[in-house]
Coordinates of N, CA and C and ligand atoms in Angstrom, one line a residue:
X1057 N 0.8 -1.2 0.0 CA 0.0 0.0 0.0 C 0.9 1.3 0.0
X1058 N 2.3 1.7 1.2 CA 2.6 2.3 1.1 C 4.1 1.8 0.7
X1059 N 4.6 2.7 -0.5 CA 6.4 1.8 -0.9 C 7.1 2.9 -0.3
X1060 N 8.6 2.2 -0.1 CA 9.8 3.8 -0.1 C 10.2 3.5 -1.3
X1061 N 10.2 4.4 -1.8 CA 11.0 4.8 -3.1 C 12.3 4.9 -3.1
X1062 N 13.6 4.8 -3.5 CA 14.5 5.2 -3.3 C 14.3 6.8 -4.1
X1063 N 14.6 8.3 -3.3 CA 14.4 9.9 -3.9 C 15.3 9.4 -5.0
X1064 N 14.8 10.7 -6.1 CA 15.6 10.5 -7.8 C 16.0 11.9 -7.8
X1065 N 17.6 12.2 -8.4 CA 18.0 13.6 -7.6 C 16.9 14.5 -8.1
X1066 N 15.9 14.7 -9.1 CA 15.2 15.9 -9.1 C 14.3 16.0 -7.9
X1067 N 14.0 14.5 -7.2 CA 13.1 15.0 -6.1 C 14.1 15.6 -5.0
X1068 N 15.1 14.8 -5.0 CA 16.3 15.5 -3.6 C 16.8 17.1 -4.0
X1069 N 16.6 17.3 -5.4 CA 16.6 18.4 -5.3 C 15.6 19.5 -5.2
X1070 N 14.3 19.1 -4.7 CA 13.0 19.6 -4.8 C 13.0 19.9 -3.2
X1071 N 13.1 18.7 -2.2 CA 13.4 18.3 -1.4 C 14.4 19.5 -0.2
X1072 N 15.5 19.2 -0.8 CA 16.5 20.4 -0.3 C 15.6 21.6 -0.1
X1073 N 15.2 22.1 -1.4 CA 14.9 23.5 -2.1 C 13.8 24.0 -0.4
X1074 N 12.9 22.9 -0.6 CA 11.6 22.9 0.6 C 12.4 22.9 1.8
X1075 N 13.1 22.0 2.0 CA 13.3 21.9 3.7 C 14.3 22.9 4.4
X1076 N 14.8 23.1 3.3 CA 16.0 24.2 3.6 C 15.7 25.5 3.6
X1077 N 14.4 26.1 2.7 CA 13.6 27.2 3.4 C 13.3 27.3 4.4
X1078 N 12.4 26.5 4.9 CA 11.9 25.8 6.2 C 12.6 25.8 7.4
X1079 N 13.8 25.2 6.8 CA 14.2 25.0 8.3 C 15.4 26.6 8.6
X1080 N 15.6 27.0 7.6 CA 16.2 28.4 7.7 C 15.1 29.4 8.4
X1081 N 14.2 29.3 7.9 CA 13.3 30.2 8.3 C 12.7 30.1 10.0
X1082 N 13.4 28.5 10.3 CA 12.9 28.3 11.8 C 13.9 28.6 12.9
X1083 N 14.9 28.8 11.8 CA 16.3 29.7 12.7 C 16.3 31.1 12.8
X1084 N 15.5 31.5 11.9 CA 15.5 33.4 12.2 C 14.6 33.2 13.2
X1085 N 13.5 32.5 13.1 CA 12.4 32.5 14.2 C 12.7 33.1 15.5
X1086 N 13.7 31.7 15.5 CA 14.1 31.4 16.8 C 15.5 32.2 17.1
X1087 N 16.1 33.2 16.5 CA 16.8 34.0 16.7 C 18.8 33.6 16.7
X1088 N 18.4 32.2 15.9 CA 19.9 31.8 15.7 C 20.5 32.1 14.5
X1089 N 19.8 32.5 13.9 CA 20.4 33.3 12.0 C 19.9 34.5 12.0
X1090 N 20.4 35.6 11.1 CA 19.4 36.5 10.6 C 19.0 36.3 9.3
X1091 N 17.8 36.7 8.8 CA 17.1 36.7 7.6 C 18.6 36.2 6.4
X1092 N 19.3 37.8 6.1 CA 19.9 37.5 5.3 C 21.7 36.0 5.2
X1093 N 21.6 35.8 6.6 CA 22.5 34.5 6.6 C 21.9 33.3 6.4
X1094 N 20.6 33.3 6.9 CA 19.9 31.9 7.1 C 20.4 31.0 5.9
X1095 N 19.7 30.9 4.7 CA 19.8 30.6 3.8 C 21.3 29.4 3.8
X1096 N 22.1 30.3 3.4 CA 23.5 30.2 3.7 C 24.3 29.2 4.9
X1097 N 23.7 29.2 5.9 CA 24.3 28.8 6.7 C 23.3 27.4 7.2
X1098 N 22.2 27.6 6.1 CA 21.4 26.1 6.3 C 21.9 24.6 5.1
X1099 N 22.4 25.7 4.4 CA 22.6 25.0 3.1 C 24.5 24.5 3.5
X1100 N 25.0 25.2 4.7 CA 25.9 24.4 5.1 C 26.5 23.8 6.0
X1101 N 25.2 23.3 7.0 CA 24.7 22.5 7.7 C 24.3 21.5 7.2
X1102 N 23.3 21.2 6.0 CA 23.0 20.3 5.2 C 23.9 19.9 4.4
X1103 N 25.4 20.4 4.2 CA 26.6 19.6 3.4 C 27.0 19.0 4.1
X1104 N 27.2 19.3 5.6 CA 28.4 18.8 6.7 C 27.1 17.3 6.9
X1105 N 25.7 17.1 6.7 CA 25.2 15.7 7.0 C 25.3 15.1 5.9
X1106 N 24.8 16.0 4.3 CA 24.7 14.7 3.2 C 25.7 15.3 2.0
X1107 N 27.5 15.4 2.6 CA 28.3 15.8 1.8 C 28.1 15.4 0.4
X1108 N 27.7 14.3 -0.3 CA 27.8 13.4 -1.3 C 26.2 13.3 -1.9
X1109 N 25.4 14.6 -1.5 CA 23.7 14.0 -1.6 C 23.1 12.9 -1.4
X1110 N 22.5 12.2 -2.3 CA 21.9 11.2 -2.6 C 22.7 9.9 -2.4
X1111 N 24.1 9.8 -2.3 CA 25.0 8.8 -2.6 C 25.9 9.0 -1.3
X1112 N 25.3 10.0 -0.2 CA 26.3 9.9 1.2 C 26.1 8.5 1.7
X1113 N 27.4 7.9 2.1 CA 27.3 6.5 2.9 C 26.1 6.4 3.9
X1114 N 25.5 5.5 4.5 CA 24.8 5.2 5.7 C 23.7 6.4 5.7
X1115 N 23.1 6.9 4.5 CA 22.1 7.8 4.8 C 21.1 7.1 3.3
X1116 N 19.8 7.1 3.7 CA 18.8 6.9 3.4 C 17.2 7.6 2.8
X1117 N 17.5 7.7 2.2 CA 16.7 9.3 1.4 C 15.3 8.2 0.6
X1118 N 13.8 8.3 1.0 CA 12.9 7.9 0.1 C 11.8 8.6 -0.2
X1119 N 11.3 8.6 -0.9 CA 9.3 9.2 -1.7 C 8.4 8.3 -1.1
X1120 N 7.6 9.0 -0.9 CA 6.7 7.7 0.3 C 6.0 7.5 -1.1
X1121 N 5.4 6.3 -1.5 CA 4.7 6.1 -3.3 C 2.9 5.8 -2.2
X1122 N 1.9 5.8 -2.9 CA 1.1 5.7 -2.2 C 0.0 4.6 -3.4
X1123 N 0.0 3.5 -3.8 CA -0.1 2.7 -4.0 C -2.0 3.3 -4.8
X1124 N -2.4 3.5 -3.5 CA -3.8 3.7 -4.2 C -4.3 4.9 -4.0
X1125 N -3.3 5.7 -4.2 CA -3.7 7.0 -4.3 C -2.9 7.4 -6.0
X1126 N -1.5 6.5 -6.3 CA -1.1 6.6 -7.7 C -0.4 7.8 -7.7
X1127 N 0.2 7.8 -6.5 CA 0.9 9.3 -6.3 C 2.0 9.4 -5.2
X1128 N 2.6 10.2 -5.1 CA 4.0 10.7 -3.8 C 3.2 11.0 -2.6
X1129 N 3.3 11.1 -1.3 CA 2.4 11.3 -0.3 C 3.5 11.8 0.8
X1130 N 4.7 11.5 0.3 CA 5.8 12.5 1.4 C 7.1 11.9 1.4
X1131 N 7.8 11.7 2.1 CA 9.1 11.8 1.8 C 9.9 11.0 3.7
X1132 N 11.0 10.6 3.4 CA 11.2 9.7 4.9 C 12.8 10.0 4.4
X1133 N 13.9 10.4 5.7 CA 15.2 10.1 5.6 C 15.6 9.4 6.6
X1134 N 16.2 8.4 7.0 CA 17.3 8.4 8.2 C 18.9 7.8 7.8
X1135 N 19.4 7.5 8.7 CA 20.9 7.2 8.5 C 21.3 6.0 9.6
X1136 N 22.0 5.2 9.1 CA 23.1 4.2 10.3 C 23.7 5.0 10.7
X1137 N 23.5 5.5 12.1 CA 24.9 6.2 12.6 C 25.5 5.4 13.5
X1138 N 25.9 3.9 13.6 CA 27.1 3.4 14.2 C 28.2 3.9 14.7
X1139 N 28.8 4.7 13.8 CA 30.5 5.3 13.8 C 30.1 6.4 15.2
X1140 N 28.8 7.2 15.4 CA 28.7 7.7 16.6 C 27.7 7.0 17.7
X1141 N 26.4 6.3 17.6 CA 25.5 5.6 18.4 C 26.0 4.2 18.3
X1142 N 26.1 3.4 19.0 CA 26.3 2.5 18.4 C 25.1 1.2 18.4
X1143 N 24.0 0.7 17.4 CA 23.4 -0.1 16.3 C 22.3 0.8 16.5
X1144 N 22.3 2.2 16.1 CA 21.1 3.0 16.1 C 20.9 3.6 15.0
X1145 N 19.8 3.4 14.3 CA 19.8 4.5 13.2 C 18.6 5.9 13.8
X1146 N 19.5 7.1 12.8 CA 18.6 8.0 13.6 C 17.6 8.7 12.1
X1147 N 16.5 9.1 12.3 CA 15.0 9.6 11.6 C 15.8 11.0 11.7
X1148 N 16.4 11.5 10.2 CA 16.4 13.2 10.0 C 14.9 14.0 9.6
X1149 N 14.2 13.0 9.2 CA 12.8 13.9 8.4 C 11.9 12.8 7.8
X1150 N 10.5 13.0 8.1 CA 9.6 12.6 8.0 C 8.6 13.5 7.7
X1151 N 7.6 13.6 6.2 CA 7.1 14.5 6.2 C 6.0 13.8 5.2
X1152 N 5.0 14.4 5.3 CA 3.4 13.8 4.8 C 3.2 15.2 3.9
X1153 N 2.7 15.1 2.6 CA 2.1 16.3 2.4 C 0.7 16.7 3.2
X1154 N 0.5 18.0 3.4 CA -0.6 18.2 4.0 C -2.0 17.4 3.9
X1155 N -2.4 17.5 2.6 CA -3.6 16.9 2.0 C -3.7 15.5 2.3
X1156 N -2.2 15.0 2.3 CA -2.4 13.4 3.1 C -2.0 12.9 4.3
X1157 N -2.5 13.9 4.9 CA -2.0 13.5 6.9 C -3.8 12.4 7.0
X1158 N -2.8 11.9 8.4 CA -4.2 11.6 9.0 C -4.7 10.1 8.3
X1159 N -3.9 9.7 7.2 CA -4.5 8.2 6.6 C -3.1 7.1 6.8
X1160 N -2.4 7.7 7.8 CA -1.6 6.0 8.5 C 0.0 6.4 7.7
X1161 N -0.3 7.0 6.5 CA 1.3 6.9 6.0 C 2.1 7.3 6.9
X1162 N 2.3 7.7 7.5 CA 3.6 8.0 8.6 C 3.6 7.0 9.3
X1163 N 3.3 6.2 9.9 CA 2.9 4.8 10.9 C 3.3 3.7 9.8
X1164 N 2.7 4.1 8.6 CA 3.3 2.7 7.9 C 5.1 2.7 7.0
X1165 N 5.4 4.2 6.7 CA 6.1 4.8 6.5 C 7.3 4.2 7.8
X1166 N 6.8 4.2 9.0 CA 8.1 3.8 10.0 C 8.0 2.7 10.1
X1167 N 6.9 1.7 10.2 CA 7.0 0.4 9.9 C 7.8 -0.5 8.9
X1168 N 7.9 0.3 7.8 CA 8.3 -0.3 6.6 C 10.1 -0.1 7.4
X1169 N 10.0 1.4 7.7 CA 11.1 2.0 7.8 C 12.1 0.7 9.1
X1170 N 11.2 0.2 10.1 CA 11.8 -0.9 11.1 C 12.6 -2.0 10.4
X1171 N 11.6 -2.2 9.7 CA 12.1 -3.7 8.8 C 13.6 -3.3 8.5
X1172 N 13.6 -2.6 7.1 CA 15.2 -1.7 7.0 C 16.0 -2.0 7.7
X1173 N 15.7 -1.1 8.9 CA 16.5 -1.1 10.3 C 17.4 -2.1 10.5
X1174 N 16.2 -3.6 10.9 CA 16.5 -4.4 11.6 C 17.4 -5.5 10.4
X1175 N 17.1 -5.4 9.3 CA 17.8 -5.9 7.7 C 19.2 -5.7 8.0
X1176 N 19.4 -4.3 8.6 CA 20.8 -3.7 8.4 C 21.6 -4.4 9.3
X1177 N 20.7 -4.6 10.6 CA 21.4 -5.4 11.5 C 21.4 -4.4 12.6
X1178 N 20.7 -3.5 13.1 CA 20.9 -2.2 13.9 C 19.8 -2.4 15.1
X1179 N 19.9 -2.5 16.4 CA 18.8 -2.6 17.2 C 18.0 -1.2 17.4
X1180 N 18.2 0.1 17.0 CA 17.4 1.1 17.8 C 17.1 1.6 16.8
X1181 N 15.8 2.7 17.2 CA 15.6 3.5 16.2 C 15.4 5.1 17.0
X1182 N 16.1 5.9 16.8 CA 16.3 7.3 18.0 C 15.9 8.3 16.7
X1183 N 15.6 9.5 17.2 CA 14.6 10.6 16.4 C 14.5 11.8 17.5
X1184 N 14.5 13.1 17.0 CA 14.2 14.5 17.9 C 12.6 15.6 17.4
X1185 N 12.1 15.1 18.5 CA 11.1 15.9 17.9 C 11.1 17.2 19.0
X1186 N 10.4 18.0 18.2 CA 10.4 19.7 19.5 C 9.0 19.2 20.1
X1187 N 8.8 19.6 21.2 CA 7.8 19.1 22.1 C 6.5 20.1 21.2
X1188 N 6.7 21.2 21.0 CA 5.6 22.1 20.3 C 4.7 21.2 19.2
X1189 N 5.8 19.9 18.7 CA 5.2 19.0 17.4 C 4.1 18.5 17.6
X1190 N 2.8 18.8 18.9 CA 2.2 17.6 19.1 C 1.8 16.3 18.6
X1191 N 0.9 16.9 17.2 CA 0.7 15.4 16.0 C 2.4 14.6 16.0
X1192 N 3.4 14.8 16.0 CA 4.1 14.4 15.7 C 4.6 13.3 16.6
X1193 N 4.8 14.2 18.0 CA 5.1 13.5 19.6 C 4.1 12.1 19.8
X1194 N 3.1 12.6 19.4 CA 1.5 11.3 19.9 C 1.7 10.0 18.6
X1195 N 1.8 10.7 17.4 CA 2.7 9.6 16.7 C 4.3 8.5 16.9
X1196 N 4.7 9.6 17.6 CA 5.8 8.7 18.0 C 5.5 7.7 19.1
X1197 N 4.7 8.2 20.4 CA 4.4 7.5 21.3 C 3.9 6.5 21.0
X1198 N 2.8 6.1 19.8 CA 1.5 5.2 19.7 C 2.5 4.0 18.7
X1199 N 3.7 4.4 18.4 CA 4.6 3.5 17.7 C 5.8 3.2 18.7
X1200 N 5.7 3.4 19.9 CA 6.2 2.8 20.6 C 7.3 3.6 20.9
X1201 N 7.6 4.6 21.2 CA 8.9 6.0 20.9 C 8.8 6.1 22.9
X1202 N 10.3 6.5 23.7 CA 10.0 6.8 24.3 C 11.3 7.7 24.9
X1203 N 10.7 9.0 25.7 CA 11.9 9.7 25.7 C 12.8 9.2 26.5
X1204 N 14.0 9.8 25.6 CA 15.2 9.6 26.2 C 16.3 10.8 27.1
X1205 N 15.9 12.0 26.5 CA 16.2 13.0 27.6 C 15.2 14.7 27.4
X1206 N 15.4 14.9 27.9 CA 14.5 15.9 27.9 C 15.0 17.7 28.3
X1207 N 15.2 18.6 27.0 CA 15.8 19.9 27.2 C 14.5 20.5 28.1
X1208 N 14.5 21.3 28.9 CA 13.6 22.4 29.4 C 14.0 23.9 29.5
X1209 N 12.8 24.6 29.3 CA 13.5 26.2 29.2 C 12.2 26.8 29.4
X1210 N 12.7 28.0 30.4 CA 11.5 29.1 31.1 C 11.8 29.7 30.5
X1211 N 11.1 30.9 29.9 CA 10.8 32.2 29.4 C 10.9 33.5 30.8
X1212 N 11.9 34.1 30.8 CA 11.7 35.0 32.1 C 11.8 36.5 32.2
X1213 N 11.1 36.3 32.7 CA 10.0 38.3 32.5 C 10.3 39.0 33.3
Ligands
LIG1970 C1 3.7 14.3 11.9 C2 3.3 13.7 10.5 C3 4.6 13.1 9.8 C4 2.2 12.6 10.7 O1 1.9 12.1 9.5 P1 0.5 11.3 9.2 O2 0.7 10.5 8.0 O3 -0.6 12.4 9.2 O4 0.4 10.4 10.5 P2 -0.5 9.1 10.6 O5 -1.7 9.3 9.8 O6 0.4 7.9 10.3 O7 -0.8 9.1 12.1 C5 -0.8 8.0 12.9 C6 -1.2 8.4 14.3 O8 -0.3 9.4 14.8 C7 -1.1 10.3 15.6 N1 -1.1 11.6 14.9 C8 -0.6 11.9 13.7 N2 -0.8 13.2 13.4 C9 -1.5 13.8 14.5 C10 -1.9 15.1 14.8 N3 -1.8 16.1 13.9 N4 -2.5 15.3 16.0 C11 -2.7 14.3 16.8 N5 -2.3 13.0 16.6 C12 -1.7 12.7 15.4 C13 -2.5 9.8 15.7 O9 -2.6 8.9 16.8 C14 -2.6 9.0 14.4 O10 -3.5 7.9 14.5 P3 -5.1 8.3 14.1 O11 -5.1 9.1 12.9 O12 -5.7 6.9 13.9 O13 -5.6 9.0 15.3 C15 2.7 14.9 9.6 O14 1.7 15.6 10.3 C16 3.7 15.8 9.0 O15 4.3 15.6 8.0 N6 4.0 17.0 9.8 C17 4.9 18.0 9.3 C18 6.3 17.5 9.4 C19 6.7 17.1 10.8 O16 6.3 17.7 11.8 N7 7.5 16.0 10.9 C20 7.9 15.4 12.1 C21 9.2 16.0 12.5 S1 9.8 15.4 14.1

Protein backbone atom coordinates (compact mmCIF):
# COMPACT_ATOMS: atom_id res chain seq x y z
CA UNK A 1 0.00 0.00 0.00
CA UNK A 2 2.55 2.31 1.11
CA UNK A 3 6.36 1.85 -0.91
CA UNK A 4 9.81 3.78 -0.08
CA UNK A 5 11.02 4.81 -3.10
CA UNK A 6 14.50 5.23 -3.31
CA UNK A 7 14.43 9.90 -3.90
CA UNK A 8 15.64 10.54 -7.82
CA UNK A 9 17.96 13.61 -7.61
CA UNK A 10 15.19 15.88 -9.14
CA UNK A 11 13.13 14.98 -6.05
CA UNK A 12 16.30 15.52 -3.58
CA UNK A 13 16.65 18.44 -5.29
CA UNK A 14 12.97 19.61 -4.84
CA UNK A 15 13.40 18.30 -1.38
CA UNK A 16 16.54 20.44 -0.28
CA UNK A 17 14.93 23.49 -2.08
CA UNK A 18 11.65 22.91 0.56
CA UNK A 19 13.29 21.89 3.67
CA UNK A 20 15.96 24.18 3.57
CA UNK A 21 13.58 27.20 3.43
CA UNK A 22 11.94 25.80 6.23
CA UNK A 23 14.24 25.00 8.25
CA UNK A 24 16.19 28.40 7.70
CA UNK A 25 13.31 30.22 8.32
CA UNK A 26 12.94 28.25 11.82
CA UNK A 27 16.27 29.73 12.68
CA UNK A 28 15.54 33.36 12.15
CA UNK A 29 12.44 32.49 14.16
CA UNK A 30 14.14 31.35 16.79
CA UNK A 31 16.81 33.96 16.68
CA UNK A 32 19.86 31.79 15.73
CA UNK A 33 20.41 33.33 11.96
CA UNK A 34 19.35 36.46 10.62
CA UNK A 35 17.14 36.72 7.57
CA UNK A 36 19.89 37.47 5.31
CA UNK A 37 22.47 34.50 6.58
CA UNK A 38 19.89 31.93 7.14
CA UNK A 39 19.84 30.61 3.77
CA UNK A 40 23.47 30.18 3.66
CA UNK A 41 24.35 28.83 6.73
CA UNK A 42 21.39 26.12 6.30
CA UNK A 43 22.65 24.96 3.14
CA UNK A 44 25.91 24.36 5.08
CA UNK A 45 24.68 22.45 7.73
CA UNK A 46 22.98 20.28 5.19
CA UNK A 47 26.63 19.58 3.42
CA UNK A 48 28.43 18.79 6.74
CA UNK A 49 25.24 15.68 6.99
CA UNK A 50 24.68 14.66 3.16
CA UNK A 51 28.32 15.82 1.81
CA UNK A 52 27.85 13.38 -1.28
CA UNK A 53 23.68 14.00 -1.61
CA UNK A 54 21.94 11.19 -2.60
CA UNK A 55 25.01 8.76 -2.56
CA UNK A 56 26.26 9.94 1.16
CA UNK A 57 27.28 6.47 2.86
CA UNK A 58 24.83 5.22 5.66
CA UNK A 59 22.09 7.79 4.79
CA UNK A 60 18.79 6.86 3.38
CA UNK A 61 16.66 9.29 1.40
CA UNK A 62 12.87 7.92 0.09
CA UNK A 63 9.28 9.24 -1.71
CA UNK A 64 6.74 7.68 0.27
CA UNK A 65 4.72 6.12 -3.26
CA UNK A 66 1.13 5.71 -2.19
CA UNK A 67 -0.12 2.65 -4.03
CA UNK A 68 -3.79 3.69 -4.19
CA UNK A 69 -3.67 7.02 -4.34
CA UNK A 70 -1.09 6.60 -7.70
CA UNK A 71 0.94 9.28 -6.30
CA UNK A 72 3.97 10.68 -3.79
CA UNK A 73 2.40 11.28 -0.30
CA UNK A 74 5.76 12.54 1.40
CA UNK A 75 9.12 11.79 1.85
CA UNK A 76 11.23 9.70 4.91
CA UNK A 77 15.22 10.11 5.59
CA UNK A 78 17.30 8.43 8.24
CA UNK A 79 20.95 7.22 8.54
CA UNK A 80 23.08 4.24 10.26
CA UNK A 81 24.89 6.24 12.64
CA UNK A 82 27.07 3.45 14.21
CA UNK A 83 30.48 5.27 13.76
CA UNK A 84 28.71 7.69 16.64
CA UNK A 85 25.53 5.58 18.38
CA UNK A 86 26.29 2.48 18.43
CA UNK A 87 23.37 -0.10 16.31
CA UNK A 88 21.14 3.01 16.12
CA UNK A 89 19.76 4.50 13.16
CA UNK A 90 18.63 7.98 13.59
CA UNK A 91 15.02 9.58 11.58
CA UNK A 92 16.44 13.24 9.98
CA UNK A 93 12.82 13.87 8.40
CA UNK A 94 9.62 12.56 7.95
CA UNK A 95 7.13 14.52 6.23
CA UNK A 96 3.37 13.82 4.80
CA UNK A 97 2.13 16.26 2.43
CA UNK A 98 -0.60 18.21 4.03
CA UNK A 99 -3.60 16.88 2.04
CA UNK A 100 -2.36 13.44 3.09
CA UNK A 101 -2.01 13.51 6.90
CA UNK A 102 -4.16 11.58 8.98
CA UNK A 103 -4.46 8.15 6.58
CA UNK A 104 -1.59 5.95 8.47
CA UNK A 105 1.26 6.86 5.98
CA UNK A 106 3.60 8.01 8.64
CA UNK A 107 2.92 4.79 10.89
CA UNK A 108 3.28 2.66 7.90
CA UNK A 109 6.15 4.83 6.46
CA UNK A 110 8.08 3.83 10.00
CA UNK A 111 7.00 0.41 9.87
CA UNK A 112 8.31 -0.29 6.60
CA UNK A 113 11.07 1.96 7.81
CA UNK A 114 11.79 -0.88 11.14
CA UNK A 115 12.13 -3.73 8.76
CA UNK A 116 15.22 -1.67 7.02
CA UNK A 117 16.50 -1.06 10.29
CA UNK A 118 16.47 -4.35 11.57
CA UNK A 119 17.84 -5.86 7.73
CA UNK A 120 20.84 -3.73 8.41
CA UNK A 121 21.36 -5.40 11.53
CA UNK A 122 20.95 -2.19 13.91
CA UNK A 123 18.84 -2.56 17.22
CA UNK A 124 17.37 1.14 17.85
CA UNK A 125 15.65 3.55 16.23
CA UNK A 126 16.33 7.29 17.97
CA UNK A 127 14.58 10.59 16.43
CA UNK A 128 14.24 14.54 17.94
CA UNK A 129 11.10 15.86 17.88
CA UNK A 130 10.39 19.70 19.51
CA UNK A 131 7.76 19.12 22.13
CA UNK A 132 5.57 22.09 20.32
CA UNK A 133 5.17 18.98 17.43
CA UNK A 134 2.25 17.59 19.10
CA UNK A 135 0.74 15.45 16.05
CA UNK A 136 4.07 14.36 15.74
CA UNK A 137 5.06 13.51 19.57
CA UNK A 138 1.51 11.28 19.87
CA UNK A 139 2.75 9.58 16.66
CA UNK A 140 5.78 8.72 18.00
CA UNK A 141 4.41 7.47 21.26
CA UNK A 142 1.55 5.22 19.65
CA UNK A 143 4.59 3.48 17.73
CA UNK A 144 6.18 2.78 20.64
CA UNK A 145 8.87 5.98 20.87
CA UNK A 146 9.99 6.84 24.32
CA UNK A 147 11.88 9.65 25.67
CA UNK A 148 15.16 9.62 26.23
CA UNK A 149 16.22 13.02 27.61
CA UNK A 150 14.46 15.92 27.91
CA UNK A 151 15.84 19.90 27.20
CA UNK A 152 13.58 22.38 29.37
CA UNK A 153 13.52 26.15 29.22
CA UNK A 154 11.53 29.07 31.08
CA UNK A 155 10.81 32.18 29.41
CA UNK A 156 11.75 34.99 32.08
CA UNK A 157 10.05 38.32 32.48
C1 LIG B 1 3.72 14.29 11.87
C2 LIG B 1 3.33 13.73 10.50
C3 LIG B 1 4.55 13.11 9.82
C4 LIG B 1 2.24 12.65 10.72
O1 LIG B 1 1.93 12.07 9.46
P1 LIG B 1 0.53 11.34 9.19
O2 LIG B 1 0.67 10.50 7.97
O3 LIG B 1 -0.55 12.36 9.20
O4 LIG B 1 0.39 10.42 10.48
P2 LIG B 1 -0.48 9.10 10.57
O5 LIG B 1 -1.74 9.27 9.78
O6 LIG B 1 0.36 7.90 10.25
O7 LIG B 1 -0.85 9.11 12.12
C5 LIG B 1 -0.76 7.95 12.93
C6 LIG B 1 -1.20 8.35 14.34
O8 LIG B 1 -0.33 9.37 14.85
C7 LIG B 1 -1.10 10.34 15.59
N1 LIG B 1 -1.12 11.63 14.89
C8 LIG B 1 -0.62 11.93 13.68
N2 LIG B 1 -0.81 13.24 13.39
C9 LIG B 1 -1.45 13.76 14.45
C10 LIG B 1 -1.93 15.08 14.76
N3 LIG B 1 -1.76 16.09 13.91
N4 LIG B 1 -2.53 15.27 15.96
C11 LIG B 1 -2.70 14.26 16.84
N5 LIG B 1 -2.27 12.97 16.60
C12 LIG B 1 -1.66 12.75 15.43
C13 LIG B 1 -2.52 9.78 15.67
O9 LIG B 1 -2.59 8.94 16.80
C14 LIG B 1 -2.59 8.97 14.39
O10 LIG B 1 -3.53 7.93 14.45
P3 LIG B 1 -5.09 8.28 14.11
O11 LIG B 1 -5.12 9.11 12.85
O12 LIG B 1 -5.68 6.90 13.94
O13 LIG B 1 -5.60 9.03 15.30
C15 LIG B 1 2.71 14.85 9.60
O14 LIG B 1 1.75 15.57 10.34
C16 LIG B 1 3.72 15.83 9.04
O15 LIG B 1 4.28 15.61 7.96
N6 LIG B 1 3.96 16.95 9.76
C17 LIG B 1 4.91 17.98 9.30
C18 LIG B 1 6.34 17.50 9.39
C19 LIG B 1 6.68 17.05 10.78
O16 LIG B 1 6.30 17.66 11.78
N7 LIG B 1 7.47 15.97 10.85
C20 LIG B 1 7.92 15.40 12.13
C21 LIG B 1 9.22 16.01 12.50
S1 LIG B 1 9.77 15.37 14.06
Amino acid sequence: MLKLKPMTEAEYAAYCDAALASYAESHVKGGRWTKEEAIEQAWAEHQQILPQGLQTPHHYLYTLFSDVHACNVGILWFADMTGTQNETAFVYDIEIKPEHRRHGFARMAFLEMEKQVKAIGLKYISLHVFAHNHGAVHLYEKLGYQPTNIRMRKALV
